[in-house]
Structures are given as C-alpha cells and as structure tokens.
mmCIF file of C-alpha atoms in Angstrom:
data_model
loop_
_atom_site.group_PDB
_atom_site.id
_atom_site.type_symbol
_atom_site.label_atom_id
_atom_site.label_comp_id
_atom_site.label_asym_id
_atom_site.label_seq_id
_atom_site.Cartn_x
_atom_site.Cartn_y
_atom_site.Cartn_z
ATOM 1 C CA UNK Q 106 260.119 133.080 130.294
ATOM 2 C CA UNK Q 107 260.209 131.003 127.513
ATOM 3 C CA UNK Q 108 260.937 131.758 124.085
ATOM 4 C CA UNK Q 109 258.312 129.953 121.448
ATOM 5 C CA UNK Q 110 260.114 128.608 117.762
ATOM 6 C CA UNK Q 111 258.169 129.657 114.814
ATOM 7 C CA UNK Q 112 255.978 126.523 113.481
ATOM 8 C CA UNK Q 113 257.898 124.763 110.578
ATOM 9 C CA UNK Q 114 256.026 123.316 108.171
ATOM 10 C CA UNK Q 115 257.042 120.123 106.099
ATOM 11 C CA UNK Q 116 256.628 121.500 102.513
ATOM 12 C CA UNK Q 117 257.682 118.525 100.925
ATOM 13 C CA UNK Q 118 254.987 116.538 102.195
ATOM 14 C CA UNK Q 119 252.704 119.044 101.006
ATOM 15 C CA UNK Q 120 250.564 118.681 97.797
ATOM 16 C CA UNK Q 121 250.990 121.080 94.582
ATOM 17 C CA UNK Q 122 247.956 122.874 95.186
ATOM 18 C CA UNK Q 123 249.123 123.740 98.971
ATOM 19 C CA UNK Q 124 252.190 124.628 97.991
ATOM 20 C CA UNK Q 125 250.530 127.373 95.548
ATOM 21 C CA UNK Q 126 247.854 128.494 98.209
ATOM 22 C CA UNK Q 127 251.482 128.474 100.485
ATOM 23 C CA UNK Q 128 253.208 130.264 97.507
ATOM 24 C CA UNK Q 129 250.693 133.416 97.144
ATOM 25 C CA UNK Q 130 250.218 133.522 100.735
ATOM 26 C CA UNK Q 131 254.394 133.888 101.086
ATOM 27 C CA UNK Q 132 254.332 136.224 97.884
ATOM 28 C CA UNK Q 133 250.740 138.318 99.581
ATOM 29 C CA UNK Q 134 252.994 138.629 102.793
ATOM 30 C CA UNK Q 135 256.332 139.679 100.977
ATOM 31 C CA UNK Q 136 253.878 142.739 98.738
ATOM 32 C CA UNK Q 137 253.120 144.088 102.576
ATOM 33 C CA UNK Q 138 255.892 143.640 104.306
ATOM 34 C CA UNK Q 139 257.976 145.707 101.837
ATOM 35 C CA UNK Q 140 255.033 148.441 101.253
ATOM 36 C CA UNK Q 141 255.694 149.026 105.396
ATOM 37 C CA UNK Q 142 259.393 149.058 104.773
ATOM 38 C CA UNK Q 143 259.046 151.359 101.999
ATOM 39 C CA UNK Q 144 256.841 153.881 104.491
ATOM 40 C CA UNK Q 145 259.017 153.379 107.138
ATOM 41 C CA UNK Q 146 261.898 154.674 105.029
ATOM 42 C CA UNK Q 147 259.862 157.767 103.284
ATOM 43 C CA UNK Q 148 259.246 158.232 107.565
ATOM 44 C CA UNK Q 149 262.793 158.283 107.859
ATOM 45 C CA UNK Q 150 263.584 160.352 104.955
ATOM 46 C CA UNK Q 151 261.140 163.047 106.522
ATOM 47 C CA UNK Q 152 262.403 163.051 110.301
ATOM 48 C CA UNK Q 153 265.868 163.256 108.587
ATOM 49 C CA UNK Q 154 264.565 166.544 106.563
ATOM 50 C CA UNK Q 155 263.461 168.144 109.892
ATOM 51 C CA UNK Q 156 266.368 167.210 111.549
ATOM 52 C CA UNK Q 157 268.182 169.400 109.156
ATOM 53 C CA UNK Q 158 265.542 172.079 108.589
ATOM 54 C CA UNK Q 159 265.614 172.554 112.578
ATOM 55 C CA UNK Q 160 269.466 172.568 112.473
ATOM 56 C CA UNK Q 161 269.607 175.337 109.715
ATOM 57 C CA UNK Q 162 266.860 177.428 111.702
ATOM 58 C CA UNK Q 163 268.854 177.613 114.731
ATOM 59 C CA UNK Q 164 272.532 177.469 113.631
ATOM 60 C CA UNK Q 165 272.438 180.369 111.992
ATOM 61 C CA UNK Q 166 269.826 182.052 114.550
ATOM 62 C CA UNK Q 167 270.969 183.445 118.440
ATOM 63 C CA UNK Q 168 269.211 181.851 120.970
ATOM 64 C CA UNK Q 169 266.357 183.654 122.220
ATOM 65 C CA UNK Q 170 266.373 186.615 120.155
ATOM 66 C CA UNK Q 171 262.955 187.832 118.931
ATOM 67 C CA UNK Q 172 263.758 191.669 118.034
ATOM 68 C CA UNK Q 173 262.992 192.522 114.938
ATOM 69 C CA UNK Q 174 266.482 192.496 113.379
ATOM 70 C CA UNK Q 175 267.094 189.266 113.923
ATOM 71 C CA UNK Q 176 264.221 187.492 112.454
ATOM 72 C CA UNK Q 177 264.916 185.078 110.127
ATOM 73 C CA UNK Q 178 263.092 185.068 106.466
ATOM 74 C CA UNK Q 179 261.701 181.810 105.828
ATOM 75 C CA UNK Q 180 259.109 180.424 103.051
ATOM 76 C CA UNK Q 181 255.777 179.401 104.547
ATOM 77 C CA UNK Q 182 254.490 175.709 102.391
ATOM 78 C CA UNK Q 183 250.645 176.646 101.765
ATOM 79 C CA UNK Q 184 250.127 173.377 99.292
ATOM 80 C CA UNK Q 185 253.294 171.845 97.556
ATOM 81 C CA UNK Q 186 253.345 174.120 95.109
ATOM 82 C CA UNK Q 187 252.289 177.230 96.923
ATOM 83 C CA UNK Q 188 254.830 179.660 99.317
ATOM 84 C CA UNK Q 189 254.259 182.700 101.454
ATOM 85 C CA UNK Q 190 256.798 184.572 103.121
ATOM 86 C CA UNK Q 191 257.068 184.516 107.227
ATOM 87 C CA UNK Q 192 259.659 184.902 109.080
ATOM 88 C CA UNK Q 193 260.541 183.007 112.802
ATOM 89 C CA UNK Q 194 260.501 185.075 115.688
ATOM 90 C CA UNK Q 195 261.985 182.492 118.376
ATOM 91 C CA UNK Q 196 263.498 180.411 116.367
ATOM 92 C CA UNK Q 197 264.578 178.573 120.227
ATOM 93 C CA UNK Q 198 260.620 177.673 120.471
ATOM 94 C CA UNK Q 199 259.236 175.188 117.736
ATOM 95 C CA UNK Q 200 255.662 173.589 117.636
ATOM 96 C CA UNK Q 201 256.313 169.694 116.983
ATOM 97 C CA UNK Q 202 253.747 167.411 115.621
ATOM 98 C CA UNK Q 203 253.684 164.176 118.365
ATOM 99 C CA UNK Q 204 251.099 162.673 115.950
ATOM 100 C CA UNK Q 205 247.482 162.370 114.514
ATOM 101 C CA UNK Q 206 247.328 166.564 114.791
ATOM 102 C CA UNK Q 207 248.627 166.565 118.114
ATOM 103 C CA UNK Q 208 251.236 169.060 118.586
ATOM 104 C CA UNK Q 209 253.125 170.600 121.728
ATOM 105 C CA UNK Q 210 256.030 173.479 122.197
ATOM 106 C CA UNK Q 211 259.653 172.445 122.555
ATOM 107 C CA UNK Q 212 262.690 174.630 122.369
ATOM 108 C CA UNK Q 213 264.731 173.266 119.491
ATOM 109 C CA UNK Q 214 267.480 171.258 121.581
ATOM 110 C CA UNK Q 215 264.288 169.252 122.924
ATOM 111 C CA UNK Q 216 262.861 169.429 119.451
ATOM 112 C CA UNK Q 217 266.089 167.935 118.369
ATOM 113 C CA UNK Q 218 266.144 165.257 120.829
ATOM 114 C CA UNK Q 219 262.600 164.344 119.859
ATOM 115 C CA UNK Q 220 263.556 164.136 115.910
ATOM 116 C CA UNK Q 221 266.801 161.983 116.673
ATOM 117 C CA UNK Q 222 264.624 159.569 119.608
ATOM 118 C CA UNK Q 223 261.785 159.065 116.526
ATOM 119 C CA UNK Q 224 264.618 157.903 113.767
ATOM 120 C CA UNK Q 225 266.308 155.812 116.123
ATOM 121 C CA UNK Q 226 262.628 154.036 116.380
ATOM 122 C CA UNK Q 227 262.080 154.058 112.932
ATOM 123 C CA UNK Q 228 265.222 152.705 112.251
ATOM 124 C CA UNK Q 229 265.087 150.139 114.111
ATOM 125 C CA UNK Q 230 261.602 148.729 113.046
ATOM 126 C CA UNK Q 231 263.189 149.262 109.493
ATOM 127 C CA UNK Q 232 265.721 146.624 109.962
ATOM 128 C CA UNK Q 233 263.237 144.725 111.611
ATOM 129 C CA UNK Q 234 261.235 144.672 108.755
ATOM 130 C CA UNK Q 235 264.146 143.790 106.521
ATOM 131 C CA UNK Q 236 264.932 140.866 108.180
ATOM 132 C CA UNK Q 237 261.560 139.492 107.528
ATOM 133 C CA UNK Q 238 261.498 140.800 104.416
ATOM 134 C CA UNK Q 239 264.605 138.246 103.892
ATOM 135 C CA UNK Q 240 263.103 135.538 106.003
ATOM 136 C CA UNK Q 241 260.093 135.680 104.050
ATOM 137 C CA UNK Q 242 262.357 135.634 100.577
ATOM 138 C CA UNK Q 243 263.829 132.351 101.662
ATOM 139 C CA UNK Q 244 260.767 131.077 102.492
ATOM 140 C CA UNK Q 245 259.430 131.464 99.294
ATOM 141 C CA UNK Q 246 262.944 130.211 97.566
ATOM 142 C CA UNK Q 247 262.278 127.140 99.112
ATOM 143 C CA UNK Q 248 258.427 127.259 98.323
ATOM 144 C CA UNK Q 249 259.658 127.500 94.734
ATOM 145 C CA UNK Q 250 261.864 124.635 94.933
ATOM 146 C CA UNK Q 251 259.361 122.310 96.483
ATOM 147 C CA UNK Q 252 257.058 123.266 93.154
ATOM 148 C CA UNK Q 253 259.832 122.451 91.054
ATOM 149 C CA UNK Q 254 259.846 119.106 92.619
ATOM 150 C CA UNK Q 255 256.658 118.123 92.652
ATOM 151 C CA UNK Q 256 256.588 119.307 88.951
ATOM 152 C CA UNK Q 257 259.114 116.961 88.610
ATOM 153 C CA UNK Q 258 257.680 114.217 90.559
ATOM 154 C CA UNK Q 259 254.526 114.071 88.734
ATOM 155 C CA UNK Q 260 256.352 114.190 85.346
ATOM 156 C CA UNK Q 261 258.079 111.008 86.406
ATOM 157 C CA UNK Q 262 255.117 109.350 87.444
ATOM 158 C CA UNK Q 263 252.947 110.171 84.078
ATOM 159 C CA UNK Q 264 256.333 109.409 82.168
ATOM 160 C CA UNK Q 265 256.636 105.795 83.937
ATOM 161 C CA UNK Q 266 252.969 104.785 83.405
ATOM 162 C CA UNK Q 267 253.591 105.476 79.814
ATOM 163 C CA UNK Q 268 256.925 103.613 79.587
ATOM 164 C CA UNK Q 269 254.602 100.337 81.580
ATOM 165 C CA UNK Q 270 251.589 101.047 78.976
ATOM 166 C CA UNK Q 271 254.182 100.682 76.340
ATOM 167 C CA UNK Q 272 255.540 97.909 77.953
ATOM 168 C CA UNK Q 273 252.114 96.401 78.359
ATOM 169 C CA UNK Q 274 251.007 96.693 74.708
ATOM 170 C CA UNK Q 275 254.251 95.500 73.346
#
C-alpha cells in the first residue's frame, strides 16, 4: 500500500491573479472547515450533556426499581422554553437516538457506553479537523507572502522603467 503526498504547488511561479483565485479558494476552504469544527464541538458539548444527564438519572436511582416510590421527578422539554412534569419509571431502560429519528432501548450502562464510544468519534474527527484547519492557515500565510512579493516585484519593475525613462530623456 502506498501512501500518496499531497500535490505541492509552486506559488512563486504563479501569477498575481492565481495567487488571489488561490487566496479565496484557501480563505473559502478555511470558512468550512472551521464551521464543521465548530459543529463538531456543539456535537461534543451535547453527548457530554447526556453523558451527565444519564449519570444523574441513574446515580441517584436503584437499579431496576419501577414502584411507585421510587420514581424519580424529572422536567419533560416540550419546546426550549416549555416544561411538563414526568417522572422515569426504569430509570435502568433509556430510549437512545442512533440518528436521523432512529432510536432503540438500552439499559443505561449500554447507554453509557454508547455516549462515551460517540465522543471518542467526535473527538477525534475534531482534532482532525484542527489540524487542517492549521494546515490550511499556513497555507494561506504563505499565499499571503507570495502576494506580498509579487506586489513587490511589480513595484520594482514599474519603478525601474521609470528610473530608464528618466534616464532616457535626460
């Protein structure tokens, strides 16, 4: 198996007007990549939050009880500013959302297992993403530079044809 190097380009040998079509495309890429590094930590943030909602819920709850003395009180989220009261009956037995409205049963230790095999995922794609976020950064560092000196170039050249005009004339 071989392993394929990502093309390099020569950006020096590149004209200005590549270098800006090069520039937005870099600065395009870097707006994306950091809108899916910004979802991928609000992702995070919320398997974190269940983590710990499904850790209070059965901490504080026997396993397996579902008399009625032992149900625990809990605040049902109708809209994000609307609650009704409910209570969990088993709070061993949770319905967990695999995706797209898909949902299936788990007791809470597989629940739990679940929550902490989905951040380790996310997590990882999240540095991922961070490291091209930084590649990407760099590239357009260097992008920059290359501007500068072309700026630079073709201020010398326009400067020397007036200094041999001048020269010329006088």
């Amino acid at each position: 198996m071989t392993t394929e190097q990502p093309k390099q380009l020569d950006i020096d040998s590149m004209s200005l007007d590549q270098l800006t079509q090069l520039k937005q495309s870099e600065e395009n890429r870097l707006d994306m990549i950091t809108t899916r590094y910004s979802q991928l930590r609000a992702a995070s943030s919320r398997f974190n939050a269940a983590k710990t909602a499904l850790t209070s819920i059965t901490s504080s709850s026997p396993p397996s009880s579902s008399s009625s003395e032992t149900k625990k009180p809990l605040m049902i989220p109708l809209t994000a500013s609307l609650y009704a009261p409910g209570y969990i009956q088993d709070a061993n037995k949770m319905l967990v959302e695999l995706g797209t409205g898909f949902y299936v049963e788990k007791s809470s230790k597989e629940a739990h297992a679940f929550l902490e095999r989905k951040l380790k995922i996310v997590d990882g794609n999240s540095e991922n993403v961070l490291k091209v976020i930084q590649m990407t950064r760099q590239n357009l560092e260097s992008i920059n530079g290359a501007v500068r000196g072309k700026m630079l170039e073709i201020r010398a050249r326009s400067e020397g044809g007036r200094y041999r005009r001048g020269e010329m004339e006088g």
